[in-house]
Structure formats: structure tokens, C-alpha cells
Amino acid sequence: MTAFTPPALPSEDKRWKIVNGTMRKNGFARRALIETLHTVQSSFGYLDDDSIRFVAMSLRVPLSQAYGVATFYHYFTMKPPGKHTVTVCAGTACYIKGADKLIAAAEKRLGIAQGQTTADGQISLMTARCVGACSRAPVALCDGEVVGEMTRDQVLEQLERWIVE
């Protein structure tokens, strides 16, 4: 039996070395699929067709399985994120304290639905099941920064700051 030789990296982009490191650390084992897809997403911001194909070939998993995992888990996104991202927590505590109103206000102002990015690529509106800051509900993450006790006016003010950049 011949030794497995993983495919060449898709490009010289240093982020591929990080992805390859994750796979190498796990011995290019199939069980590393989710961890490797997480590494791709954290490195590039999203999963595209080329990255999913590369990971599937490298880990010797069927392409259908790699796509199945990438589309099943809510964490993964197949679209590039906007320059800025607001993620509203939709967990129980946040929902009870008005997260739905924050989401509705943002959707109306941006003209997009949750999970989408504005046409100019400036702002992505996301939701999360829970961000673990229930005592500060409702919570939003503005470019990764936790903002607790967020009001409708505060979310709109943040969006306006990003829109005028």
C-alpha cells in the first residue's frame, strides 16, 4: 500500500498553510473534517467551493459529505462576510428581552434579511443561537465586540456609523 500524498495547496496564500497544519496535526484523518472546515472559515471568513473541494480531497472524504457538513451546521457560511458584521443573539433570554425587535430594525434599515449581506458588501446581518451573555440580554456582537443591553436605537446608530464609512 502506498503512502497518501495530500494535494498541493490551492495557492501561495499563507492561510492555506494554517489549514494544512490543522489537517497534518490530525494525520489527514477523515475525523478532522469539521475542525478543518472551522480552520478554513476562521482563516478566510467563509467556505467557498474550492476550499471545500480541497479539504475533501486532502482528507479523502466524499465531496458530498464535505458539502453536507458545510451546509448542515449553522456556524458555516458559504458567502463572504461584509466588511462589518452585526450578530444579534436570538437565544431565549435575548429573545424575551427584545432581540426580535433589534433584528427587525436592522433588516428594515439595511434592506436585507438575517443571514444576508448588503449589496455593497459593507454589512452582514447575522443571528446566533446563544452567545453566552444572557445576563446582558439582549446582546449583539458588532464586529465581534459584545454589546449588552442593546437597544433598537443603538443597533441603528451602529449601522449608520458603518454605512457612512
PDB file of C-alpha atoms in Angstrom:
ATOM      1  CA  MET A   1       0.000   0.000   0.000  1.00  0.00           C
ATOM      2  CA  THR A   2       1.393   3.406  -0.963  1.00  0.00           C
ATOM      3  CA  ALA A   3       1.501   6.350   1.408  1.00  0.00           C
ATOM      4  CA  PHE A   4      -1.102   9.072   0.912  1.00  0.00           C
ATOM      5  CA  THR A   5       0.235  12.308  -0.563  1.00  0.00           C
ATOM      6  CA  PRO A   6      -2.093  15.228   0.094  1.00  0.00           C
ATOM      7  CA  PRO A   7      -2.852  17.561  -2.823  1.00  0.00           C
ATOM      8  CA  ALA A   8      -0.841  20.735  -3.332  1.00  0.00           C
ATOM      9  CA  LEU A   9      -2.114  23.855  -1.588  1.00  0.00           C
ATOM     10  CA  PRO A  10      -4.568  25.824  -3.768  1.00  0.00           C
ATOM     11  CA  SER A  11      -2.362  28.933  -3.729  1.00  0.00           C
ATOM     12  CA  GLU A  12       0.625  30.559  -2.045  1.00  0.00           C
ATOM     13  CA  ASP A  13      -1.726  32.352   0.387  1.00  0.00           C
ATOM     14  CA  LYS A  14      -0.268  31.789   3.861  1.00  0.00           C
ATOM     15  CA  ARG A  15      -3.721  30.983   5.243  1.00  0.00           C
ATOM     16  CA  TRP A  16      -3.619  27.670   3.376  1.00  0.00           C
ATOM     17  CA  LYS A  17      -0.600  26.701   5.458  1.00  0.00           C
ATOM     18  CA  ILE A  18      -2.733  27.175   8.579  1.00  0.00           C
ATOM     19  CA  VAL A  19      -5.456  24.956   7.088  1.00  0.00           C
ATOM     20  CA  ASN A  20      -2.886  22.365   6.055  1.00  0.00           C
ATOM     21  CA  GLY A  21      -1.413  22.462   9.570  1.00  0.00           C
ATOM     22  CA  THR A  22      -4.786  21.521  11.042  1.00  0.00           C
ATOM     23  CA  MET A  23      -5.067  18.564   8.713  1.00  0.00           C
ATOM     24  CA  ARG A  24      -1.451  17.489   9.285  1.00  0.00           C
ATOM     25  CA  LYS A  25      -1.917  17.702  13.077  1.00  0.00           C
ATOM     26  CA  ASN A  26      -4.803  15.259  12.682  1.00  0.00           C
ATOM     27  CA  GLY A  27      -2.902  12.937  10.347  1.00  0.00           C
ATOM     28  CA  PHE A  28      -5.138  13.899   7.401  1.00  0.00           C
ATOM     29  CA  ALA A  29      -7.801  11.737   9.066  1.00  0.00           C
ATOM     30  CA  ARG A  30     -11.431  11.924   7.962  1.00  0.00           C
ATOM     31  CA  ARG A  31     -12.456  12.755  11.522  1.00  0.00           C
ATOM     32  CA  ALA A  32     -10.735  16.145  11.087  1.00  0.00           C
ATOM     33  CA  LEU A  33     -13.365  17.375   8.609  1.00  0.00           C
ATOM     34  CA  ILE A  34     -15.289  19.686  10.936  1.00  0.00           C
ATOM     35  CA  GLU A  35     -12.153  21.034  12.613  1.00  0.00           C
ATOM     36  CA  THR A  36     -10.554  21.696   9.228  1.00  0.00           C
ATOM     37  CA  LEU A  37     -13.646  23.459   7.883  1.00  0.00           C
ATOM     38  CA  HIS A  38     -13.615  25.611  11.029  1.00  0.00           C
ATOM     39  CA  THR A  39      -9.998  26.491  10.288  1.00  0.00           C
ATOM     40  CA  VAL A  40     -10.850  27.421   6.695  1.00  0.00           C
ATOM     41  CA  GLN A  41     -13.722  29.613   7.829  1.00  0.00           C
ATOM     42  CA  SER A  42     -11.715  31.341  10.555  1.00  0.00           C
ATOM     43  CA  SER A  43      -8.861  31.911   8.095  1.00  0.00           C
ATOM     44  CA  PHE A  44     -10.856  33.085   5.070  1.00  0.00           C
ATOM     45  CA  GLY A  45     -14.159  34.223   6.610  1.00  0.00           C
ATOM     46  CA  TYR A  46     -16.289  31.699   4.726  1.00  0.00           C
ATOM     47  CA  LEU A  47     -16.214  28.400   2.837  1.00  0.00           C
ATOM     48  CA  ASP A  48     -16.173  28.523  -0.947  1.00  0.00           C
ATOM     49  CA  ASP A  49     -16.398  25.678  -3.458  1.00  0.00           C
ATOM     50  CA  ASP A  50     -12.625  25.499  -3.960  1.00  0.00           C
ATOM     51  CA  SER A  51     -11.870  25.284  -0.244  1.00  0.00           C
ATOM     52  CA  ILE A  52     -14.460  22.560   0.329  1.00  0.00           C
ATOM     53  CA  ARG A  53     -13.092  20.555  -2.601  1.00  0.00           C
ATOM     54  CA  PHE A  54      -9.516  20.943  -1.328  1.00  0.00           C
ATOM     55  CA  VAL A  55     -10.440  19.801   2.184  1.00  0.00           C
ATOM     56  CA  ALA A  56     -12.464  16.854   0.855  1.00  0.00           C
ATOM     57  CA  MET A  57      -9.577  15.689  -1.356  1.00  0.00           C
ATOM     58  CA  SER A  58      -7.000  16.216   1.397  1.00  0.00           C
ATOM     59  CA  LEU A  59      -8.986  14.250   3.986  1.00  0.00           C
ATOM     60  CA  ARG A  60     -10.208  11.670   1.478  1.00  0.00           C
ATOM     61  CA  VAL A  61     -13.875  12.227   2.240  1.00  0.00           C
ATOM     62  CA  PRO A  62     -16.580  12.240  -0.430  1.00  0.00           C
ATOM     63  CA  LEU A  63     -17.304  15.744  -1.705  1.00  0.00           C
ATOM     64  CA  SER A  64     -20.978  15.175  -0.837  1.00  0.00           C
ATOM     65  CA  GLN A  65     -20.015  14.553   2.799  1.00  0.00           C
ATOM     66  CA  ALA A  66     -17.917  17.726   2.962  1.00  0.00           C
ATOM     67  CA  TYR A  67     -20.785  19.762   1.480  1.00  0.00           C
ATOM     68  CA  GLY A  68     -23.229  18.026   3.797  1.00  0.00           C
ATOM     69  CA  VAL A  69     -21.243  19.107   6.845  1.00  0.00           C
ATOM     70  CA  ALA A  70     -20.671  22.636   5.498  1.00  0.00           C
ATOM     71  CA  THR A  71     -24.371  23.188   4.824  1.00  0.00           C
ATOM     72  CA  PHE A  72     -25.747  21.375   7.887  1.00  0.00           C
ATOM     73  CA  TYR A  73     -24.002  23.333  10.641  1.00  0.00           C
ATOM     74  CA  HIS A  74     -25.305  26.833  11.254  1.00  0.00           C
ATOM     75  CA  TYR A  75     -21.794  28.114  12.046  1.00  0.00           C
ATOM     76  CA  PHE A  76     -20.555  27.657   8.483  1.00  0.00           C
ATOM     77  CA  THR A  77     -21.280  30.201   5.781  1.00  0.00           C
ATOM     78  CA  MET A  78     -20.788  29.799   2.067  1.00  0.00           C
ATOM     79  CA  LYS A  79     -20.880  33.530   1.339  1.00  0.00           C
ATOM     80  CA  PRO A  80     -18.168  36.092   2.026  1.00  0.00           C
ATOM     81  CA  PRO A  81     -18.971  38.264   5.038  1.00  0.00           C
ATOM     82  CA  GLY A  82     -19.432  42.002   4.756  1.00  0.00           C
ATOM     83  CA  LYS A  83     -16.763  44.446   5.824  1.00  0.00           C
ATOM     84  CA  HIS A  84     -18.733  44.758   9.083  1.00  0.00           C
ATOM     85  CA  THR A  85     -20.917  42.191  10.820  1.00  0.00           C
ATOM     86  CA  VAL A  86     -23.633  42.607  13.394  1.00  0.00           C
ATOM     87  CA  THR A  87     -24.714  39.348  15.001  1.00  0.00           C
ATOM     88  CA  VAL A  88     -27.808  39.516  17.170  1.00  0.00           C
ATOM     89  CA  CYS A  89     -28.213  36.799  19.782  1.00  0.00           C
ATOM     90  CA  ALA A  90     -31.548  35.059  19.337  1.00  0.00           C
ATOM     91  CA  GLY A  91     -31.275  32.869  22.419  1.00  0.00           C
ATOM     92  CA  THR A  92     -34.179  32.653  24.842  1.00  0.00           C
ATOM     93  CA  ALA A  93     -33.068  35.406  27.247  1.00  0.00           C
ATOM     94  CA  CYS A  94     -32.226  37.790  24.418  1.00  0.00           C
ATOM     95  CA  TYR A  95     -35.407  36.997  22.532  1.00  0.00           C
ATOM     96  CA  ILE A  96     -37.553  37.639  25.613  1.00  0.00           C
ATOM     97  CA  LYS A  97     -35.787  40.984  26.100  1.00  0.00           C
ATOM     98  CA  GLY A  98     -36.365  42.141  22.505  1.00  0.00           C
ATOM     99  CA  ALA A  99     -33.794  40.625  20.160  1.00  0.00           C
ATOM    100  CA  ASP A 100     -36.545  40.193  17.561  1.00  0.00           C
ATOM    101  CA  LYS A 101     -37.051  43.972  17.544  1.00  0.00           C
ATOM    102  CA  LEU A 102     -33.310  44.533  17.023  1.00  0.00           C
ATOM    103  CA  ILE A 103     -33.289  42.101  14.112  1.00  0.00           C
ATOM    104  CA  ALA A 104     -36.414  43.646  12.556  1.00  0.00           C
ATOM    105  CA  ALA A 105     -34.982  47.179  12.831  1.00  0.00           C
ATOM    106  CA  ALA A 106     -31.682  46.109  11.262  1.00  0.00           C
ATOM    107  CA  GLU A 107     -33.437  44.216   8.459  1.00  0.00           C
ATOM    108  CA  LYS A 108     -35.597  47.224   7.669  1.00  0.00           C
ATOM    109  CA  ARG A 109     -32.708  49.717   7.737  1.00  0.00           C
ATOM    110  CA  LEU A 110     -30.367  47.546   5.660  1.00  0.00           C
ATOM    111  CA  GLY A 111     -33.000  46.155   3.299  1.00  0.00           C
ATOM    112  CA  ILE A 112     -31.782  42.593   3.840  1.00  0.00           C
ATOM    113  CA  ALA A 113     -32.858  39.570   5.844  1.00  0.00           C
ATOM    114  CA  GLN A 114     -30.841  37.964   8.611  1.00  0.00           C
ATOM    115  CA  GLY A 115     -28.061  35.843   7.191  1.00  0.00           C
ATOM    116  CA  GLN A 116     -27.513  38.234   4.277  1.00  0.00           C
ATOM    117  CA  THR A 117     -25.006  40.903   3.328  1.00  0.00           C
ATOM    118  CA  THR A 118     -25.818  44.272   1.811  1.00  0.00           C
ATOM    119  CA  ALA A 119     -25.329  44.530  -1.957  1.00  0.00           C
ATOM    120  CA  ASP A 120     -22.300  46.807  -1.489  1.00  0.00           C
ATOM    121  CA  GLY A 121     -20.632  44.204   0.750  1.00  0.00           C
ATOM    122  CA  GLN A 122     -20.464  46.612   3.689  1.00  0.00           C
ATOM    123  CA  ILE A 123     -22.632  44.943   6.336  1.00  0.00           C
ATOM    124  CA  SER A 124     -23.681  41.387   7.158  1.00  0.00           C
ATOM    125  CA  LEU A 125     -26.640  40.790   9.470  1.00  0.00           C
ATOM    126  CA  MET A 126     -26.380  37.510  11.325  1.00  0.00           C
ATOM    127  CA  THR A 127     -28.082  35.818  14.246  1.00  0.00           C
ATOM    128  CA  ALA A 128     -26.667  33.376  16.759  1.00  0.00           C
ATOM    129  CA  ARG A 129     -28.474  30.804  18.856  1.00  0.00           C
ATOM    130  CA  CYS A 130     -26.730  31.996  22.024  1.00  0.00           C
ATOM    131  CA  VAL A 131     -23.582  33.996  22.700  1.00  0.00           C
ATOM    132  CA  GLY A 132     -23.410  33.124  26.391  1.00  0.00           C
ATOM    133  CA  ALA A 133     -24.005  36.597  27.779  1.00  0.00           C
ATOM    134  CA  CYS A 134     -27.584  36.062  28.928  1.00  0.00           C
ATOM    135  CA  SER A 135     -27.287  38.386  31.929  1.00  0.00           C
ATOM    136  CA  ARG A 136     -26.678  41.269  29.488  1.00  0.00           C
ATOM    137  CA  ALA A 137     -29.639  40.493  27.184  1.00  0.00           C
ATOM    138  CA  PRO A 138     -30.388  41.495  24.549  1.00  0.00           C
ATOM    139  CA  VAL A 139     -26.880  41.109  23.171  1.00  0.00           C
ATOM    140  CA  ALA A 140     -25.340  41.855  19.798  1.00  0.00           C
ATOM    141  CA  LEU A 141     -21.827  41.345  18.528  1.00  0.00           C
ATOM    142  CA  CYS A 142     -20.653  44.302  16.489  1.00  0.00           C
ATOM    143  CA  ASP A 143     -17.587  43.194  14.543  1.00  0.00           C
ATOM    144  CA  GLY A 144     -17.033  40.625  17.287  1.00  0.00           C
ATOM    145  CA  GLU A 145     -17.374  43.062  20.201  1.00  0.00           C
ATOM    146  CA  VAL A 146     -20.107  42.133  22.681  1.00  0.00           C
ATOM    147  CA  VAL A 147     -22.631  44.899  23.308  1.00  0.00           C
ATOM    148  CA  GLY A 148     -25.051  44.074  26.086  1.00  0.00           C
ATOM    149  CA  GLU A 149     -28.455  45.553  26.822  1.00  0.00           C
ATOM    150  CA  MET A 150     -28.580  46.650  23.188  1.00  0.00           C
ATOM    151  CA  THR A 151     -31.483  48.858  22.204  1.00  0.00           C
ATOM    152  CA  ARG A 152     -33.126  49.340  18.833  1.00  0.00           C
ATOM    153  CA  ASP A 153     -31.669  52.868  18.664  1.00  0.00           C
ATOM    154  CA  GLN A 154     -28.173  51.601  19.484  1.00  0.00           C
ATOM    155  CA  VAL A 155     -28.220  48.987  16.739  1.00  0.00           C
ATOM    156  CA  LEU A 156     -29.446  51.593  14.233  1.00  0.00           C
ATOM    157  CA  GLU A 157     -26.742  54.064  15.348  1.00  0.00           C
ATOM    158  CA  GLN A 158     -24.070  51.396  14.838  1.00  0.00           C
ATOM    159  CA  LEU A 159     -25.390  50.565  11.388  1.00  0.00           C
ATOM    160  CA  GLU A 160     -25.378  54.253  10.453  1.00  0.00           C
ATOM    161  CA  ARG A 161     -21.714  54.571  11.503  1.00  0.00           C
ATOM    162  CA  TRP A 162     -20.819  51.687   9.229  1.00  0.00           C
ATOM    163  CA  ILE A 163     -22.980  52.940   6.345  1.00  0.00           C
ATOM    164  CA  VAL A 164     -21.285  56.356   6.219  1.00  0.00           C
ATOM    165  CA  GLU A 165     -17.731  54.970   6.247  1.00  0.00           C
TER     166      GLU A 165
END
